[in-house]
Amino acid sequence: MRAGLLIIGSEILSGRTPDKNIEALATALRGKGMLIGKVVVIKDDIATIVENMRALMQEFQWTFCSGGMGPTRDDMTKQALCQLAGVPLEENQQAEKLALLHYQRYGRTWTRETNAYNLIPRGVIPLENPAGLAPGLFFTGEGRQLFCLPGVPREFKEMLEQSTLPLVEQHPAFSKATIDYLTIRTYGVPEEKIFFQLCPKLWDDLEKFGEVSSLPHTVGIDIIVRLKEGLAKHETEQALKALPSLAPLLPNIWQWGPLTFQEYLIELCARKNVKIAVAESCTGGLLAHKITMVPGASQVFLGAVVSYDNEIKQEILQVRSQTLQAYGAVSVEVASEMAKNILQNFKADFSLSTTGIAGPEGGTEQKPVGMVCIATCTRDLAEAKIYHMKGDRALLKERFSDRALLDLILRVENSPTY
């Protein structure tokens, strides 16, 4: 089963506002055994909205609209829905009750002079918005269902889960299915090398099990297989691991699953009952942020020091001035001392450090922008590596931090003492 998504907003098309609702809808639908069949992004224009609403409803049993539900002139979804259904706007008692409820939730008073949230197209059902002010709208035409939701990501997501998908499940055409995915997370090998040099038969072999996609991430490639109906996930994973065409890639697979680096690290450390600490320079706290975004991180994460300045490296992390003078802040020697000393100071089992150049300035011929030194340490034994990466400042910080998390994952996994 597939659904259509209509994203309404000139601000989306202009690039001023990034869309986050495709991911929210795809995730929510996947949990019901459904997929997005088509996404259309359009400007704020009534005729364009009507045309695309009609087209998507003709193609899909369920269509979701994001945006255009507010009280300003560029919010045109209600008027478009009137034209689509051939009905006028009219006062609706349930819509008025929802408007009052939504405003009371935020300690505010709604009146008819505030906005026209009480006016909706005749025959359309208003939907509660548990995270905002504007009610959603639910329209049925020729047996097809159309859901109009606010474009604010938090409101869109909450309304999907609480107000919309329960209605989808009640429809006679709905039949819940299970969509299983197998994710092979790799590192260190470019996409073209995987499929054209190392494993030229792999794609064809994987397609025997389902639909294959290859998605680059910060330090590698994710190979995802949407399994054919009826295939058992565990047994299929074992079959994939035994494929001769996959064998050359096995050393570069760090996970069979969809977890992020930080999620996998926390699960791994909890399973091995070890504590970790982090010393950051060029990543500027991003490592600590990623780790602490994972529920349960407090079980394994002791803390972090962001030592951006060299004096802080010396005073807080006890990096020797001689080391800084001899090798510079961006060096495996400094990274190693950072990792060793935070391990000792925090009494951790494993530690991680980063020092590098995220740019756009600060690089030299010997140490260019994109160079990072990452060290991992356990029991005072530090291992440091140098990596060279590409990207702007924000992307480099992401790549530095993800590579660092991966290095720590590999260190913890391969440590025989835990």
Coordinates of C-alpha atoms in Angstrom, one line a residue, residues 46-356:
I46 CA -4.9 27.7 -5.0
A47 CA -5.2 26.4 -8.6
T48 CA -1.9 24.5 -8.3
I49 CA -3.0 23.1 -4.9
V50 CA -6.4 21.9 -6.3
E51 CA -4.8 20.4 -9.4
N52 CA -2.3 18.3 -7.4
M53 CA -4.7 17.3 -4.7
R54 CA -7.0 15.9 -7.4
A55 CA -4.1 14.1 -9.2
L56 CA -2.8 12.5 -6.0
M57 CA -6.3 11.4 -4.9
Q58 CA -6.9 9.8 -8.3
E59 CA -3.6 7.9 -7.9
F60 CA -3.6 6.9 -4.3
Q61 CA -6.1 5.7 -1.7
W62 CA -4.6 8.0 0.9
T63 CA -3.1 11.5 0.3
F64 CA -1.5 13.7 2.9
C65 CA -1.0 17.4 2.6
S66 CA 1.6 19.4 4.5
G67 CA 1.3 23.2 5.0
G68 CA -1.0 26.0 4.2
M69 CA -3.2 25.5 7.3
G70 CA -2.4 28.8 9.2
P71 CA -4.3 32.1 9.4
T72 CA -2.3 34.2 6.9
R73 CA -2.9 35.0 3.3
D74 CA -0.4 32.5 2.0
D75 CA -2.3 29.7 3.8
M76 CA -4.6 28.5 1.1
T77 CA -5.3 24.9 1.8
K78 CA -8.8 25.4 3.1
Q79 CA -9.8 27.5 0.0
A80 CA -8.3 24.9 -2.3
L81 CA -10.2 22.1 -0.6
C82 CA -13.4 24.1 -1.1
Q83 CA -12.7 24.2 -4.8
L84 CA -11.8 20.5 -4.9
A85 CA -15.0 19.4 -3.2
G86 CA -17.2 22.1 -4.7
V87 CA -18.4 23.3 -1.3
P88 CA -18.3 26.6 0.6
L89 CA -16.6 27.4 3.9
E90 CA -19.0 27.3 6.8
E91 CA -18.9 27.5 10.5
N92 CA -18.3 24.1 12.2
Q93 CA -19.0 23.6 15.9
Q94 CA -16.3 20.9 16.3
A95 CA -13.7 23.1 14.6
E96 CA -14.6 25.9 17.0
K97 CA -14.3 23.6 20.0
L98 CA -10.9 22.5 18.8
A99 CA -9.7 26.1 18.2
L100 CA -10.8 26.9 21.8
L101 CA -9.1 23.8 23.1
H102 CA -5.8 24.4 21.2
Y103 CA -5.6 28.1 22.4
Q104 CA -6.4 27.2 26.0
R105 CA -3.6 24.7 26.0
Y106 CA -1.2 27.5 25.6
G107 CA -3.0 29.9 28.0
R108 CA -4.4 32.0 25.2
T109 CA -7.9 33.0 24.3
W110 CA -9.4 32.2 20.9
T111 CA -12.3 34.3 19.5
R112 CA -13.8 34.4 16.0
E113 CA -12.0 37.7 15.5
T114 CA -8.6 35.9 16.2
N115 CA -8.7 33.9 13.0
A116 CA -11.1 31.7 11.0
Y117 CA -10.2 28.3 12.4
N118 CA -13.9 27.7 13.0
L119 CA -14.6 27.9 9.3
I120 CA -13.9 24.8 7.3
P121 CA -15.2 23.4 4.0
R122 CA -18.7 21.9 4.3
G123 CA -18.6 18.1 4.9
V124 CA -15.0 18.1 5.9
I125 CA -14.1 16.8 9.4
P126 CA -11.7 18.9 11.6
L127 CA -8.9 17.0 13.3
E128 CA -7.3 17.8 16.7
N129 CA -3.8 19.2 16.6
P130 CA -2.1 18.0 19.8
A131 CA 1.0 20.1 19.3
G132 CA -0.3 23.4 17.8
L133 CA -3.2 25.8 17.1
A134 CA -4.5 25.1 13.6
P135 CA -6.9 22.1 13.3
G136 CA -6.3 19.5 10.6
L137 CA -8.8 18.6 8.0
F138 CA -10.1 15.2 6.8
F139 CA -11.9 14.9 3.5
T140 CA -13.3 11.8 1.7
G141 CA -14.0 12.0 -2.0
E142 CA -15.1 9.0 -4.1
G143 CA -13.8 6.6 -1.4
R144 CA -10.4 8.2 -1.4
Q145 CA -9.1 10.0 1.8
L146 CA -7.3 13.3 2.0
F147 CA -5.6 14.6 5.2
C148 CA -4.6 18.2 5.4
L149 CA -2.1 18.9 8.2
P150 CA 0.0 21.9 9.3
G151 CA 3.5 22.0 7.8
V152 CA 5.3 22.7 11.2
P153 CA 7.3 19.4 11.6
R154 CA 6.4 18.8 15.2
E155 CA 2.7 19.4 14.6
F156 CA 2.7 17.3 11.4
K157 CA 4.3 14.3 13.2
E158 CA 2.1 14.5 16.3
M159 CA -1.1 14.7 14.1
L160 CA 0.0 11.8 12.0
E161 CA 0.4 9.5 15.1
Q162 CA -2.6 10.7 17.1
S163 CA -5.2 12.1 14.7
T164 CA -4.6 10.7 11.2
L165 CA -3.2 7.2 11.1
P166 CA -6.0 5.8 13.3
L167 CA -8.5 6.9 10.6
V168 CA -6.3 5.3 7.9
E169 CA -6.4 2.0 9.8
Q170 CA -10.2 2.1 10.0
H171 CA -10.6 2.2 6.2
P172 CA -11.7 -1.0 4.5
A173 CA -8.9 -0.8 2.0
F174 CA -6.3 -0.8 4.8
S175 CA -4.5 -4.1 5.5
K176 CA -1.6 -3.9 7.8
A177 CA 1.5 -5.6 6.5
T178 CA 5.1 -5.9 7.7
I179 CA 7.9 -4.2 5.8
D180 CA 11.2 -5.6 6.8
Y181 CA 14.6 -4.0 5.9
L182 CA 18.1 -5.3 6.2
T183 CA 20.7 -2.6 6.6
I184 CA 24.4 -3.3 5.9
R185 CA 26.5 -0.4 7.3
T186 CA 30.0 -0.1 5.8
Y187 CA 32.9 2.2 6.2
G188 CA 36.0 3.2 4.3
V189 CA 35.1 2.0 0.8
P190 CA 33.5 4.2 -1.9
E191 CA 30.3 3.2 -3.5
E192 CA 31.7 2.7 -6.9
K193 CA 34.5 0.5 -5.6
I194 CA 32.1 -1.7 -3.7
F195 CA 29.8 -2.4 -6.7
F196 CA 32.2 -2.3 -9.6
Q197 CA 35.5 -3.6 -8.2
L198 CA 35.2 -5.5 -4.9
C199 CA 31.7 -7.0 -5.3
P200 CA 30.5 -6.7 -8.9
K201 CA 27.8 -9.4 -8.5
L202 CA 26.6 -8.2 -5.1
W203 CA 23.7 -6.0 -6.3
D204 CA 22.2 -8.7 -8.5
D205 CA 22.5 -11.2 -5.6
L206 CA 20.8 -8.9 -3.2
E207 CA 18.0 -8.2 -5.6
K208 CA 17.0 -11.8 -5.2
F209 CA 15.9 -10.9 -1.7
G210 CA 14.2 -7.6 -2.3
E211 CA 14.6 -4.0 -3.5
V212 CA 18.1 -2.7 -3.0
S213 CA 19.3 0.9 -2.4
S214 CA 22.8 2.3 -1.7
L215 CA 23.0 5.4 0.5
P216 CA 26.2 7.2 1.2
H217 CA 26.8 8.5 4.7
T218 CA 29.6 10.5 6.4
V219 CA 32.2 7.7 6.4
G220 CA 30.9 5.0 4.2
I221 CA 27.9 3.4 2.5
D222 CA 24.7 1.9 3.8
I223 CA 23.3 -0.9 1.7
I224 CA 19.6 -1.4 2.4
V225 CA 17.4 -4.3 1.2
R226 CA 13.6 -4.0 1.5
L227 CA 12.8 -7.7 1.8
K228 CA 10.2 -9.4 -0.4
E229 CA 7.0 -10.3 1.4
G230 CA 7.3 -13.6 3.2
L231 CA 11.0 -13.6 3.8
A232 CA 12.1 -14.0 7.4
K233 CA 14.5 -11.3 8.5
H234 CA 16.9 -13.4 10.6
E235 CA 17.2 -16.2 8.2
T236 CA 17.7 -13.8 5.3
E237 CA 20.4 -12.0 7.1
Q238 CA 22.3 -15.3 7.6
A239 CA 21.8 -16.0 3.9
L240 CA 23.3 -12.6 3.0
K241 CA 26.3 -13.1 5.2
A242 CA 27.0 -16.3 3.4
L243 CA 27.0 -14.8 -0.1
P244 CA 30.3 -15.2 -1.9
S245 CA 29.8 -11.9 -3.6
L246 CA 29.7 -10.1 -0.2
A247 CA 32.9 -11.7 1.2
P248 CA 35.3 -9.0 0.0
L249 CA 33.3 -6.4 1.8
L250 CA 33.0 -8.2 5.2
P251 CA 36.0 -6.5 6.8
N252 CA 34.4 -3.1 6.1
I253 CA 31.0 -3.9 7.6
W254 CA 30.7 -2.4 11.1
Q255 CA 27.0 -3.2 11.7
W256 CA 24.1 -5.3 10.4
G257 CA 21.4 -3.0 11.4
P258 CA 20.1 0.6 11.2
L259 CA 21.5 2.1 14.4
T260 CA 23.5 5.4 14.3
F261 CA 27.1 5.4 15.4
Q262 CA 26.2 6.8 18.8
E263 CA 23.2 4.4 19.3
Y264 CA 25.4 1.4 18.5
L265 CA 28.2 2.7 20.7
I266 CA 25.9 3.1 23.7
E267 CA 24.4 -0.3 23.2
L268 CA 27.8 -1.9 22.8
C269 CA 29.3 -0.3 25.9
A270 CA 26.2 -1.2 28.0
R271 CA 26.5 -4.8 26.8
K272 CA 30.2 -4.9 27.7
N273 CA 29.7 -2.9 30.9
V274 CA 32.3 -0.3 30.1
K275 CA 32.5 3.5 30.7
I276 CA 33.7 6.0 28.2
A277 CA 34.9 9.6 28.2
V278 CA 35.6 12.1 25.4
A279 CA 38.2 14.9 24.8
E280 CA 37.2 17.2 21.9
S281 CA 38.9 20.0 20.1
C282 CA 37.8 20.4 16.5
T283 CA 34.5 18.7 17.0
G284 CA 33.6 21.4 19.6
G285 CA 31.2 19.3 21.7
L286 CA 29.5 17.5 18.8
L287 CA 30.6 14.1 20.0
A288 CA 29.2 14.7 23.5
H289 CA 26.0 16.1 22.0
K290 CA 25.5 13.0 19.8
I291 CA 26.2 10.6 22.6
T292 CA 23.9 12.3 25.1
M293 CA 21.0 12.4 22.6
V294 CA 20.8 8.6 23.0
P295 CA 18.5 7.4 25.8
G296 CA 20.5 5.4 28.3
A297 CA 23.8 7.2 27.6
S298 CA 24.2 8.0 31.3
Q299 CA 24.8 4.3 31.9
V300 CA 28.1 4.4 30.0
F301 CA 29.1 8.0 29.3
L302 CA 31.1 9.7 32.1
G303 CA 31.6 13.1 30.4
A304 CA 33.6 15.2 28.0
V305 CA 36.0 18.1 27.9
V306 CA 36.0 20.6 25.0
S307 CA 39.6 21.8 24.9
Y308 CA 39.4 24.2 21.9
D309 CA 42.3 26.4 23.1
N310 CA 45.8 25.1 23.6
E311 CA 45.9 26.5 27.1
I312 CA 42.9 24.5 28.0
K313 CA 44.5 21.4 26.6
Q314 CA 47.4 22.0 28.9
E315 CA 45.5 23.1 32.0
I316 CA 42.5 20.7 31.9
L317 CA 43.8 17.8 29.9
Q318 CA 47.5 18.0 31.0
V319 CA 48.8 17.9 27.4
R320 CA 52.5 18.7 27.7
S321 CA 53.6 22.1 26.3
Q322 CA 56.6 20.3 24.8
T323 CA 54.3 18.0 22.8
L324 CA 52.3 21.0 21.5
Q325 CA 55.4 22.9 20.6
A326 CA 57.1 20.0 18.9
Y327 CA 54.1 18.6 17.0
G328 CA 51.4 21.2 17.0
A329 CA 47.8 20.9 18.3
V330 CA 46.7 18.8 15.3
S331 CA 48.9 15.8 15.7
V332 CA 48.6 12.2 16.7
E333 CA 50.9 12.9 19.6
V334 CA 48.5 15.6 21.1
A335 CA 45.5 13.4 20.3
S336 CA 47.1 10.5 22.2
E337 CA 47.8 12.6 25.2
M338 CA 44.3 14.0 25.2
A339 CA 42.8 10.5 25.1
K340 CA 45.2 9.1 27.8
N341 CA 44.7 11.9 30.2
I342 CA 40.9 12.1 30.0
L343 CA 40.9 8.3 30.5
Q344 CA 42.9 8.7 33.7
N345 CA 41.0 11.8 35.0
F346 CA 37.6 10.4 34.4
K347 CA 38.6 6.8 35.4
A348 CA 37.0 5.5 32.2
D349 CA 37.5 2.2 30.5
F350 CA 37.8 3.7 27.1
S351 CA 38.4 7.2 25.8
L352 CA 38.2 9.1 22.6
S353 CA 39.8 12.4 21.4
T354 CA 39.7 14.6 18.3
T355 CA 41.9 17.4 17.1
G356 CA 41.8 18.7 13.5

